[in-house]
JSON list of C-alpha atoms in Angstrom, two decimals:
[
{"chain": "R", "resi": 198, "resn": "MET", "atom": "CA", "xyz": [60.37, 154.13, -136.79]},
{"chain": "R", "resi": 199, "resn": "ALA", "atom": "CA", "xyz": [58.90, 151.18, -138.66]},
{"chain": "R", "resi": 200, "resn": "LYS", "atom": "CA", "xyz": [60.47, 150.14, -141.96]},
{"chain": "R", "resi": 201, "resn": "CYS", "atom": "CA", "xyz": [58.84, 149.07, -145.20]},
{"chain": "R", "resi": 202, "resn": "ILE", "atom": "CA", "xyz": [58.61, 145.28, -145.46]},
{"chain": "R", "resi": 203, "resn": "SER", "atom": "CA", "xyz": [59.54, 145.50, -149.14]},
{"chain": "R", "resi": 204, "resn": "CYS", "atom": "CA", "xyz": [62.33, 148.06, -149.53]},
{"chain": "R", "resi": 205, "resn": "ALA", "atom": "CA", "xyz": [63.23, 148.74, -145.85]},
{"chain": "R", "resi": 206, "resn": "ALA", "atom": "CA", "xyz": [62.72, 152.48, -146.29]},
{"chain": "R", "resi": 207, "resn": "PRO", "atom": "CA", "xyz": [61.50, 154.39, -143.20]},
{"chain": "R", "resi": 208, "resn": "LEU", "atom": "CA", "xyz": [57.73, 154.24, -142.97]},
{"chain": "R", "resi": 209, "resn": "PRO", "atom": "CA", "xyz": [56.25, 157.66, -142.11]},
{"chain": "R", "resi": 210, "resn": "ALA", "atom": "CA", "xyz": [53.87, 158.02, -139.18]},
{"chain": "R", "resi": 211, "resn": "ASN", "atom": "CA", "xyz": [50.13, 157.66, -139.71]},
{"chain": "R", "resi": 212, "resn": "THR", "atom": "CA", "xyz": [50.36, 155.65, -142.92]},
{"chain": "R", "resi": 213, "resn": "ASN", "atom": "CA", "xyz": [50.74, 152.05, -144.06]},
{"chain": "R", "resi": 214, "resn": "LYS", "atom": "CA", "xyz": [51.85, 152.93, -147.59]},
{"chain": "R", "resi": 215, "resn": "CYS", "atom": "CA", "xyz": [55.54, 153.27, -148.38]},
{"chain": "R", "resi": 216, "resn": "LEU", "atom": "CA", "xyz": [56.32, 156.56, -150.10]},
{"chain": "R", "resi": 217, "resn": "TYR", "atom": "CA", "xyz": [59.30, 155.02, -151.93]},
{"chain": "R", "resi": 218, "resn": "CYS", "atom": "CA", "xyz": [58.03, 151.75, -153.43]},
{"chain": "R", "resi": 219, "resn": "GLY", "atom": "CA", "xyz": [54.27, 152.06, -152.90]},
{"chain": "R", "resi": 220, "resn": "THR", "atom": "CA", "xyz": [53.98, 148.82, -150.92]},
{"chain": "R", "resi": 221, "resn": "TYR", "atom": "CA", "xyz": [51.22, 148.56, -148.34]},
{"chain": "R", "resi": 222, "resn": "ASN", "atom": "CA", "xyz": [52.61, 147.55, -144.97]},
{"chain": "R", "resi": 223, "resn": "ASP", "atom": "CA", "xyz": [50.09, 145.71, -142.82]},
{"chain": "R", "resi": 224, "resn": "VAL", "atom": "CA", "xyz": [51.74, 146.76, -139.59]},
{"chain": "R", "resi": 225, "resn": "ASP", "atom": "CA", "xyz": [50.89, 144.53, -136.62]},
{"chain": "R", "resi": 226, "resn": "LEU", "atom": "CA", "xyz": [48.12, 142.84, -138.55]},
{"chain": "R", "resi": 227, "resn": "ASN", "atom": "CA", "xyz": [47.84, 139.06, -138.67]},
{"chain": "R", "resi": 228, "resn": "ASN", "atom": "CA", "xyz": [45.62, 139.20, -141.72]},
{"chain": "R", "resi": 229, "resn": "ARG", "atom": "CA", "xyz": [47.49, 136.66, -143.87]},
{"chain": "R", "resi": 230, "resn": "ARG", "atom": "CA", "xyz": [45.66, 133.81, -142.24]},
{"chain": "R", "resi": 231, "resn": "PRO", "atom": "CA", "xyz": [46.22, 130.25, -143.48]},
{"chain": "R", "resi": 232, "resn": "HIS", "atom": "CA", "xyz": [43.10, 128.85, -145.08]},
{"chain": "R", "resi": 233, "resn": "ALA", "atom": "CA", "xyz": [41.92, 125.53, -146.37]},
{"chain": "R", "resi": 234, "resn": "PHE", "atom": "CA", "xyz": [39.84, 124.95, -149.50]},
{"chain": "R", "resi": 235, "resn": "ILE", "atom": "CA", "xyz": [36.64, 123.08, -148.66]},
{"chain": "R", "resi": 236, "resn": "ARG", "atom": "CA", "xyz": [34.50, 122.94, -151.79]},
{"chain": "R", "resi": 237, "resn": "LYS", "atom": "CA", "xyz": [33.04, 124.90, -154.67]},
{"chain": "R", "resi": 238, "resn": "GLN", "atom": "CA", "xyz": [29.55, 126.30, -154.53]},
{"chain": "R", "resi": 239, "resn": "PRO", "atom": "CA", "xyz": [28.11, 125.88, -158.04]},
{"chain": "R", "resi": 240, "resn": "ASP", "atom": "CA", "xyz": [24.91, 127.73, -157.12]},
{"chain": "R", "resi": 241, "resn": "HIS", "atom": "CA", "xyz": [26.74, 130.68, -155.51]},
{"chain": "R", "resi": 242, "resn": "LEU", "atom": "CA", "xyz": [28.20, 132.88, -158.24]},
{"chain": "R", "resi": 243, "resn": "CYS", "atom": "CA", "xyz": [30.72, 135.70, -158.01]},
{"chain": "R", "resi": 244, "resn": "PRO", "atom": "CA", "xyz": [28.82, 138.95, -158.78]},
{"chain": "R", "resi": 245, "resn": "HIS", "atom": "CA", "xyz": [31.72, 140.14, -160.96]},
{"chain": "R", "resi": 246, "resn": "CYS", "atom": "CA", "xyz": [33.08, 137.01, -162.64]},
{"chain": "R", "resi": 247, "resn": "GLU", "atom": "CA", "xyz": [29.89, 134.92, -162.73]},
{"chain": "R", "resi": 248, "resn": "THR", "atom": "CA", "xyz": [31.90, 131.86, -161.67]},
{"chain": "R", "resi": 249, "resn": "PRO", "atom": "CA", "xyz": [31.20, 129.51, -158.72]},
{"chain": "R", "resi": 250, "resn": "LEU", "atom": "CA", "xyz": [32.57, 130.71, -155.40]},
{"chain": "R", "resi": 251, "resn": "GLN", "atom": "CA", "xyz": [34.94, 128.65, -153.28]},
{"chain": "R", "resi": 252, "resn": "THR", "atom": "CA", "xyz": [34.20, 127.86, -149.66]},
{"chain": "R", "resi": 253, "resn": "ILE", "atom": "CA", "xyz": [37.33, 128.26, -147.57]},
{"chain": "R", "resi": 254, "resn": "ASP", "atom": "CA", "xyz": [38.00, 127.68, -143.87]},
{"chain": "R", "resi": 255, "resn": "LEU", "atom": "CA", "xyz": [40.03, 130.36, -142.05]},
{"chain": "R", "resi": 256, "resn": "ASN", "atom": "CA", "xyz": [40.35, 128.17, -138.94]},
{"chain": "R", "resi": 257, "resn": "ILE", "atom": "CA", "xyz": [39.44, 130.92, -136.49]},
{"chain": "R", "resi": 258, "resn": "ASN", "atom": "CA", "xyz": [38.56, 129.40, -133.12]},
{"chain": "R", "resi": 259, "resn": "GLY", "atom": "CA", "xyz": [37.62, 126.24, -134.94]},
{"chain": "R", "resi": 260, "resn": "THR", "atom": "CA", "xyz": [35.82, 126.17, -138.27]},
{"chain": "R", "resi": 261, "resn": "PHE", "atom": "CA", "xyz": [35.22, 129.59, -139.84]},
{"chain": "R", "resi": 262, "resn": "LEU", "atom": "CA", "xyz": [33.81, 129.34, -143.36]},
{"chain": "R", "resi": 263, "resn": "ILE", "atom": "CA", "xyz": [33.57, 132.17, -145.88]},
{"chain": "R", "resi": 264, "resn": "GLU", "atom": "CA", "xyz": [33.22, 132.22, -149.66]},
{"chain": "R", "resi": 265, "resn": "ARG", "atom": "CA", "xyz": [35.80, 133.57, -152.09]},
{"chain": "R", "resi": 266, "resn": "CYS", "atom": "CA", "xyz": [36.17, 134.09, -155.81]},
{"chain": "R", "resi": 267, "resn": "GLU", "atom": "CA", "xyz": [39.37, 132.45, -157.01]},
{"chain": "R", "resi": 268, "resn": "TYR", "atom": "CA", "xyz": [39.71, 134.94, -159.86]},
{"chain": "R", "resi": 269, "resn": "CYS", "atom": "CA", "xyz": [38.96, 138.43, -158.48]},
{"chain": "R", "resi": 270, "resn": "PHE", "atom": "CA", "xyz": [39.51, 137.46, -154.80]},
{"chain": "R", "resi": 271, "resn": "GLY", "atom": "CA", "xyz": [36.24, 139.00, -153.67]},
{"chain": "R", "resi": 272, "resn": "LEU", "atom": "CA", "xyz": [34.84, 137.67, -150.39]},
{"chain": "R", "resi": 273, "resn": "PHE", "atom": "CA", "xyz": [31.29, 136.90, -149.29]},
{"chain": "R", "resi": 274, "resn": "PHE", "atom": "CA", "xyz": [30.44, 136.87, -145.58]},
{"chain": "R", "resi": 275, "resn": "ASP", "atom": "CA", "xyz": [27.38, 135.71, -143.70]},
{"chain": "R", "resi": 276, "resn": "PRO", "atom": "CA", "xyz": [25.81, 138.40, -141.46]},
{"chain": "R", "resi": 277, "resn": "GLY", "atom": "CA", "xyz": [28.09, 139.16, -138.50]},
{"chain": "R", "resi": 278, "resn": "GLU", "atom": "CA", "xyz": [31.13, 137.29, -139.86]},
{"chain": "R", "resi": 279, "resn": "ILE", "atom": "CA", "xyz": [33.11, 140.43, -140.75]},
{"chain": "R", "resi": 280, "resn": "ASP", "atom": "CA", "xyz": [32.92, 141.62, -137.15]},
{"chain": "R", "resi": 281, "resn": "LEU", "atom": "CA", "xyz": [34.11, 138.23, -135.92]},
{"chain": "R", "resi": 282, "resn": "LEU", "atom": "CA", "xyz": [37.02, 138.24, -138.36]},
{"chain": "R", "resi": 283, "resn": "LEU", "atom": "CA", "xyz": [38.05, 141.76, -137.34]},
{"chain": "R", "resi": 284, "resn": "GLU", "atom": "CA", "xyz": [37.84, 140.85, -133.67]},
{"chain": "R", "resi": 285, "resn": "SER", "atom": "CA", "xyz": [40.04, 137.78, -134.08]},
{"chain": "R", "resi": 286, "resn": "THR", "atom": "CA", "xyz": [42.53, 139.39, -136.46]},
{"chain": "R", "resi": 287, "resn": "VAL", "atom": "CA", "xyz": [43.14, 142.93, -135.17]},
{"chain": "R", "resi": 288, "resn": "SER", "atom": "CA", "xyz": [44.21, 143.44, -131.58]},
{"chain": "R", "resi": 289, "resn": "ASN", "atom": "CA", "xyz": [45.67, 146.19, -129.41]},
{"chain": "R", "resi": 290, "resn": "ALA", "atom": "CA", "xyz": [43.53, 148.96, -130.88]},
{"chain": "R", "resi": 291, "resn": "PHE", "atom": "CA", "xyz": [43.10, 151.12, -127.78]},
{"chain": "R", "resi": 292, "resn": "ASN", "atom": "CA", "xyz": [43.27, 154.65, -129.23]},
{"chain": "R", "resi": 293, "resn": "THR", "atom": "CA", "xyz": [41.87, 156.50, -132.22]},
{"chain": "R", "resi": 294, "resn": "ASP", "atom": "CA", "xyz": [44.30, 158.15, -134.63]},
{"chain": "R", "resi": 295, "resn": "ARG", "atom": "CA", "xyz": [42.09, 160.35, -136.81]},
{"chain": "R", "resi": 296, "resn": "GLN", "atom": "CA", "xyz": [44.98, 161.46, -139.04]},
{"chain": "R", "resi": 297, "resn": "HIS", "atom": "CA", "xyz": [45.89, 157.84, -139.68]},
{"chain": "R", "resi": 298, "resn": "LEU", "atom": "CA", "xyz": [42.27, 157.04, -140.52]},
{"chain": "R", "resi": 299, "resn": "ASP", "atom": "CA", "xyz": [42.21, 159.88, -143.05]},
{"chain": "R", "resi": 300, "resn": "ASN", "atom": "CA", "xyz": [45.47, 158.69, -144.62]},
{"chain": "R", "resi": 301, "resn": "ILE", "atom": "CA", "xyz": [44.27, 155.08, -144.85]},
{"chain": "R", "resi": 302, "resn": "ASN", "atom": "CA", "xyz": [41.13, 156.15, -146.70]},
{"chain": "R", "resi": 303, "resn": "LYS", "atom": "CA", "xyz": [43.14, 158.48, -148.94]},
{"chain": "R", "resi": 304, "resn": "ASP", "atom": "CA", "xyz": [45.69, 155.77, -149.80]},
{"chain": "R", "resi": 305, "resn": "ARG", "atom": "CA", "xyz": [43.01, 153.12, -150.39]},
{"chain": "R", "resi": 306, "resn": "TYR", "atom": "CA", "xyz": [40.63, 155.32, -152.36]},
{"chain": "R", "resi": 307, "resn": "GLN", "atom": "CA", "xyz": [40.20, 154.13, -155.94]},
{"chain": "R", "resi": 308, "resn": "ALA", "atom": "CA", "xyz": [39.30, 157.20, -157.96]},
{"chain": "R", "resi": 309, "resn": "ASN", "atom": "CA", "xyz": [38.68, 155.26, -161.18]},
{"chain": "R", "resi": 310, "resn": "LYS", "atom": "CA", "xyz": [36.43, 152.61, -159.64]},
{"chain": "R", "resi": 311, "resn": "LYS", "atom": "CA", "xyz": [32.95, 152.88, -161.13]},
{"chain": "R", "resi": 312, "resn": "VAL", "atom": "CA", "xyz": [29.86, 152.69, -158.95]},
{"chain": "R", "resi": 313, "resn": "LYS", "atom": "CA", "xyz": [28.25, 149.37, -159.78]},
{"chain": "R", "resi": 314, "resn": "TYR", "atom": "CA", "xyz": [25.30, 147.60, -158.22]},
{"chain": "R", "resi": 315, "resn": "ILE", "atom": "CA", "xyz": [25.94, 143.87, -158.11]},
{"chain": "R", "resi": 316, "resn": "LYS", "atom": "CA", "xyz": [23.82, 140.79, -157.47]},
{"chain": "R", "resi": 317, "resn": "CYS", "atom": "CA", "xyz": [23.83, 138.73, -154.31]},
{"chain": "R", "resi": 318, "resn": "PRO", "atom": "CA", "xyz": [25.78, 135.50, -154.95]},
{"chain": "R", "resi": 319, "resn": "ILE", "atom": "CA", "xyz": [22.92, 133.46, -153.46]},
{"chain": "R", "resi": 320, "resn": "CYS", "atom": "CA", "xyz": [19.54, 135.02, -154.35]},
{"chain": "R", "resi": 321, "resn": "ARG", "atom": "CA", "xyz": [20.82, 137.01, -157.37]},
{"chain": "R", "resi": 322, "resn": "THR", "atom": "CA", "xyz": [18.93, 140.17, -156.44]},
{"chain": "R", "resi": 323, "resn": "LEU", "atom": "CA", "xyz": [20.69, 143.53, -156.58]},
{"chain": "R", "resi": 324, "resn": "MET", "atom": "CA", "xyz": [22.39, 144.35, -153.28]},
{"chain": "R", "resi": 325, "resn": "ASN", "atom": "CA", "xyz": [22.34, 147.68, -151.50]},
{"chain": "R", "resi": 326, "resn": "ARG", "atom": "CA", "xyz": [25.49, 149.76, -151.18]},
{"chain": "R", "resi": 327, "resn": "ARG", "atom": "CA", "xyz": [26.32, 151.22, -147.77]},
{"chain": "R", "resi": 328, "resn": "VAL", "atom": "CA", "xyz": [29.31, 152.42, -145.80]},
{"chain": "R", "resi": 329, "resn": "PHE", "atom": "CA", "xyz": [30.43, 149.65, -143.45]},
{"chain": "R", "resi": 330, "resn": "ALA", "atom": "CA", "xyz": [30.93, 151.88, -140.39]},
{"chain": "R", "resi": 331, "resn": "TYR", "atom": "CA", "xyz": [31.76, 155.45, -139.42]},
{"chain": "R", "resi": 332, "resn": "ARG", "atom": "CA", "xyz": [34.84, 156.70, -141.26]},
{"chain": "R", "resi": 333, "resn": "SER", "atom": "CA", "xyz": [35.78, 153.24, -142.51]},
{"chain": "R", "resi": 334, "resn": "GLY", "atom": "CA", "xyz": [35.92, 154.46, -146.10]},
{"chain": "R", "resi": 335, "resn": "VAL", "atom": "CA", "xyz": [34.66, 151.06, -147.30]},
{"chain": "R", "resi": 336, "resn": "VAL", "atom": "CA", "xyz": [31.37, 150.85, -149.21]},
{"chain": "R", "resi": 337, "resn": "VAL", "atom": "CA", "xyz": [30.11, 147.27, -149.02]},
{"chain": "R", "resi": 338, "resn": "ASP", "atom": "CA", "xyz": [27.45, 145.47, -151.04]},
{"chain": "R", "resi": 339, "resn": "HIS", "atom": "CA", "xyz": [24.79, 144.19, -148.66]},
{"chain": "R", "resi": 340, "resn": "CYS", "atom": "CA", "xyz": [22.02, 141.62, -149.06]},
{"chain": "R", "resi": 341, "resn": "LYS", "atom": "CA", "xyz": [19.73, 141.82, -146.03]},
{"chain": "R", "resi": 342, "resn": "ASN", "atom": "CA", "xyz": [18.96, 138.10, -146.24]},
{"chain": "R", "resi": 343, "resn": "HIS", "atom": "CA", "xyz": [22.32, 136.53, -147.04]},
{"chain": "R", "resi": 344, "resn": "GLY", "atom": "CA", "xyz": [25.33, 138.69, -146.21]},
{"chain": "R", "resi": 345, "resn": "ILE", "atom": "CA", "xyz": [27.98, 141.17, -147.34]},
{"chain": "R", "resi": 346, "resn": "TRP", "atom": "CA", "xyz": [30.28, 141.18, -150.35]},
{"chain": "R", "resi": 347, "resn": "LEU", "atom": "CA", "xyz": [33.75, 142.77, -150.18]},
{"chain": "R", "resi": 348, "resn": "ASP", "atom": "CA", "xyz": [35.86, 143.40, -153.24]},
{"chain": "R", "resi": 349, "resn": "SER", "atom": "CA", "xyz": [39.54, 142.47, -153.18]},
{"chain": "R", "resi": 350, "resn": "GLY", "atom": "CA", "xyz": [41.52, 144.64, -150.77]},
{"chain": "R", "resi": 351, "resn": "GLU", "atom": "CA", "xyz": [38.52, 145.91, -148.81]},
{"chain": "R", "resi": 352, "resn": "MET", "atom": "CA", "xyz": [38.99, 143.42, -145.96]},
{"chain": "R", "resi": 353, "resn": "ILE", "atom": "CA", "xyz": [42.56, 144.65, -145.41]},
{"chain": "R", "resi": 354, "resn": "HIS", "atom": "CA", "xyz": [41.23, 148.22, -145.58]},
{"chain": "R", "resi": 355, "resn": "LEU", "atom": "CA", "xyz": [38.83, 147.41, -142.73]},
{"chain": "R", "resi": 356, "resn": "MET", "atom": "CA", "xyz": [41.63, 145.79, -140.73]},
{"chain": "R", "resi": 357, "resn": "GLU", "atom": "CA", "xyz": [43.76, 148.92, -141.08]},
{"chain": "R", "resi": 358, "resn": "TRP", "atom": "CA", "xyz": [40.71, 151.04, -140.14]},
{"chain": "R", "resi": 359, "resn": "LYS", "atom": "CA", "xyz": [40.19, 149.06, -136.93]},
{"chain": "R", "resi": 360, "resn": "LYS", "atom": "CA", "xyz": [43.91, 149.08, -136.09]},
{"chain": "R", "resi": 361, "resn": "ALA", "atom": "CA", "xyz": [43.90, 152.89, -136.31]},
{"chain": "R", "resi": 362, "resn": "GLY", "atom": "CA", "xyz": [41.02, 153.03, -133.82]},
{"chain": "R", "resi": 363, "resn": "GLY", "atom": "CA", "xyz": [38.20, 153.34, -136.33]},
{"chain": "R", "resi": 364, "resn": "GLN", "atom": "CA", "xyz": [35.94, 150.86, -134.57]},
{"chain": "R", "resi": 365, "resn": "LEU", "atom": "CA", "xyz": [36.44, 152.62, -131.23]},
{"chain": "R", "resi": 366, "resn": "LEU", "atom": "CA", "xyz": [35.40, 155.88, -132.89]},
{"chain": "R", "resi": 367, "resn": "HIS", "atom": "CA", "xyz": [32.40, 154.17, -134.50]},
{"chain": "R", "resi": 368, "resn": "GLU", "atom": "CA", "xyz": [31.24, 152.77, -131.15]},
{"chain": "R", "resi": 369, "resn": "ARG", "atom": "CA", "xyz": [31.57, 156.19, -129.51]},
{"chain": "R", "resi": 370, "resn": "MET", "atom": "CA", "xyz": [29.45, 157.73, -132.27]},
{"chain": "R", "resi": 371, "resn": "ILE", "atom": "CA", "xyz": [26.73, 155.11, -131.71]},
{"chain": "R", "resi": 372, "resn": "GLN", "atom": "CA", "xyz": [26.71, 155.82, -127.96]},
{"chain": "R", "resi": 373, "resn": "ALA", "atom": "CA", "xyz": [26.50, 159.56, -128.64]},
{"chain": "R", "resi": 374, "resn": "GLU", "atom": "CA", "xyz": [23.54, 159.05, -130.99]},
{"chain": "R", "resi": 375, "resn": "LYS", "atom": "CA", "xyz": [21.77, 156.95, -128.36]},
{"chain": "R", "resi": 376, "resn": "ARG", "atom": "CA", "xyz": [22.29, 159.63, -125.72]},
{"chain": "R", "resi": 377, "resn": "THR", "atom": "CA", "xyz": [21.03, 162.31, -128.11]},
{"chain": "R", "resi": 378, "resn": "SER", "atom": "CA", "xyz": [17.96, 160.23, -128.95]},
{"chain": "R", "resi": 379, "resn": "HIS", "atom": "CA", "xyz": [17.23, 159.57, -125.25]},
{"chain": "R", "resi": 380, "resn": "HIS", "atom": "CA", "xyz": [17.62, 163.28, -124.45]},
{"chain": "R", "resi": 381, "resn": "LYS", "atom": "CA", "xyz": [15.25, 164.21, -127.29]},
{"chain": "R", "resi": 382, "resn": "ILE", "atom": "CA", "xyz": [12.58, 161.79, -126.06]},
{"chain": "R", "resi": 383, "resn": "ALA", "atom": "CA", "xyz": [12.85, 163.16, -122.51]},
{"chain": "R", "resi": 384, "resn": "HIS", "atom": "CA", "xyz": [12.76, 166.74, -123.86]},
{"chain": "R", "resi": 385, "resn": "ASP", "atom": "CA", "xyz": [9.66, 166.03, -125.98]},
{"chain": "R", "resi": 386, "resn": "TYR", "atom": "CA", "xyz": [7.92, 164.49, -122.99]},
{"chain": "R", "resi": 387, "resn": "THR", "atom": "CA", "xyz": [8.67, 167.29, -120.52]},
{"chain": "R", "resi": 388, "resn": "ASP", "atom": "CA", "xyz": [8.05, 170.07, -123.04]},
{"chain": "R", "resi": 389, "resn": "ALA", "atom": "CA", "xyz": [4.61, 168.85, -124.12]},
{"chain": "R", "resi": 390, "resn": "PRO", "atom": "CA", "xyz": [2.53, 171.38, -126.10]},
{"chain": "R", "resi": 391, "resn": "PRO", "atom": "CA", "xyz": [0.26, 173.66, -123.99]},
{"chain": "R", "resi": 392, "resn": "HIS", "atom": "CA", "xyz": [-2.94, 172.07, -125.32]},
{"chain": "R", "resi": 393, "resn": "TYR", "atom": "CA", "xyz": [-2.07, 168.90, -123.37]},
{"chain": "R", "resi": 394, "resn": "ALA", "atom": "CA", "xyz": [-2.45, 170.88, -120.17]},
{"chain": "R", "resi": 395, "resn": "ASP", "atom": "CA", "xyz": [-5.70, 172.39, -121.47]},
{"chain": "R", "resi": 396, "resn": "LYS", "atom": "CA", "xyz": [-7.09, 168.91, -122.06]},
{"chain": "R", "resi": 397, "resn": "SER", "atom": "CA", "xyz": [-6.20, 167.91, -118.52]},
{"chain": "R", "resi": 398, "resn": "LEU", "atom": "CA", "xyz": [-8.08, 170.93, -117.14]},
{"chain": "R", "resi": 399, "resn": "GLU", "atom": "CA", "xyz": [-11.10, 170.08, -119.27]},
{"chain": "R", "resi": 400, "resn": "ILE", "atom": "CA", "xyz": [-11.15, 166.55, -117.92]},
{"chain": "R", "resi": 401, "resn": "GLU", "atom": "CA", "xyz": [-10.91, 167.76, -114.32]},
{"chain": "R", "resi": 402, "resn": "PHE", "atom": "CA", "xyz": [-13.74, 170.27, -114.94]},
{"chain": "R", "resi": 403, "resn": "LEU", "atom": "CA", "xyz": [-15.95, 167.55, -116.42]},
{"chain": "R", "resi": 404, "resn": "LYS", "atom": "CA", "xyz": [-15.27, 165.34, -113.40]},
{"chain": "R", "resi": 405, "resn": "ILE", "atom": "CA", "xyz": [-16.43, 168.15, -111.07]},
{"chain": "R", "resi": 406, "resn": "VAL", "atom": "CA", "xyz": [-19.57, 168.77, -113.14]},
{"chain": "R", "resi": 407, "resn": "ILE", "atom": "CA", "xyz": [-20.43, 165.07, -113.18]},
{"chain": "R", "resi": 408, "resn": "SER", "atom": "CA", "xyz": [-19.88, 164.87, -109.43]},
{"chain": "R", "resi": 409, "resn": "LEU", "atom": "CA", "xyz": [-22.22, 167.85, -108.81]},
{"chain": "R", "resi": 410, "resn": "ILE", "atom": "CA", "xyz": [-24.92, 166.40, -111.07]},
{"chain": "R", "resi": 411, "resn": "ARG", "atom": "CA", "xyz": [-24.79, 163.06, -109.27]},
{"chain": "R", "resi": 412, "resn": "LYS", "atom": "CA", "xyz": [-24.97, 164.80, -105.91]},
{"chain": "R", "resi": 413, "resn": "TYR", "atom": "CA", "xyz": [-27.93, 166.94, -107.05]},
{"chain": "R", "resi": 414, "resn": "PHE", "atom": "CA", "xyz": [-29.99, 164.01, -108.31]},
{"chain": "R", "resi": 415, "resn": "ALA", "atom": "CA", "xyz": [-29.00, 161.87, -105.36]},
{"chain": "R", "resi": 416, "resn": "ASP", "atom": "CA", "xyz": [-30.49, 164.47, -103.04]}
]
């Protein structure tokens, strides 16, 4: 049985939160990546603190730049960067533990957090709120043109979600939806309404009539 990294108490199955001291244990996650400060972005403002964001390099397979608020520790990702970070950070997720997924979302849920629409750090328009993926439990702020904002702690939440097999479950759901959609299209095509057949008969009848008329006048 794994032990808490803070108090060494036994860590129950299907949870990353110690029941004794409340510490979150990022089991088998290499999420504390070293990073290097690159520069400040005076025209990119934190949607909560209204201060310039920092550009930092996570050094993942070379240069990997994201933006961070030095005060609230929120993170701003270009489109597709979250998936790349999850892929490089979380490994050995071969099975889905649904109970663990439920416990992660329960432990991470912030009951007192108010729903708030925030502005994109770049274009300053209000971003849309959407769930990141199936059963991730993380609602991200999304600008369709510039990227995704994560509040402090949400990146670790996503890492725990993937480690528990959440991404595998998400991918299976997408494949199931595609199969259902394909089956529906095939079903709609083969079960065409009766009037389609009636139209076909009308066309064939008209062809016969036209053929007889041509033959009559030809003679």
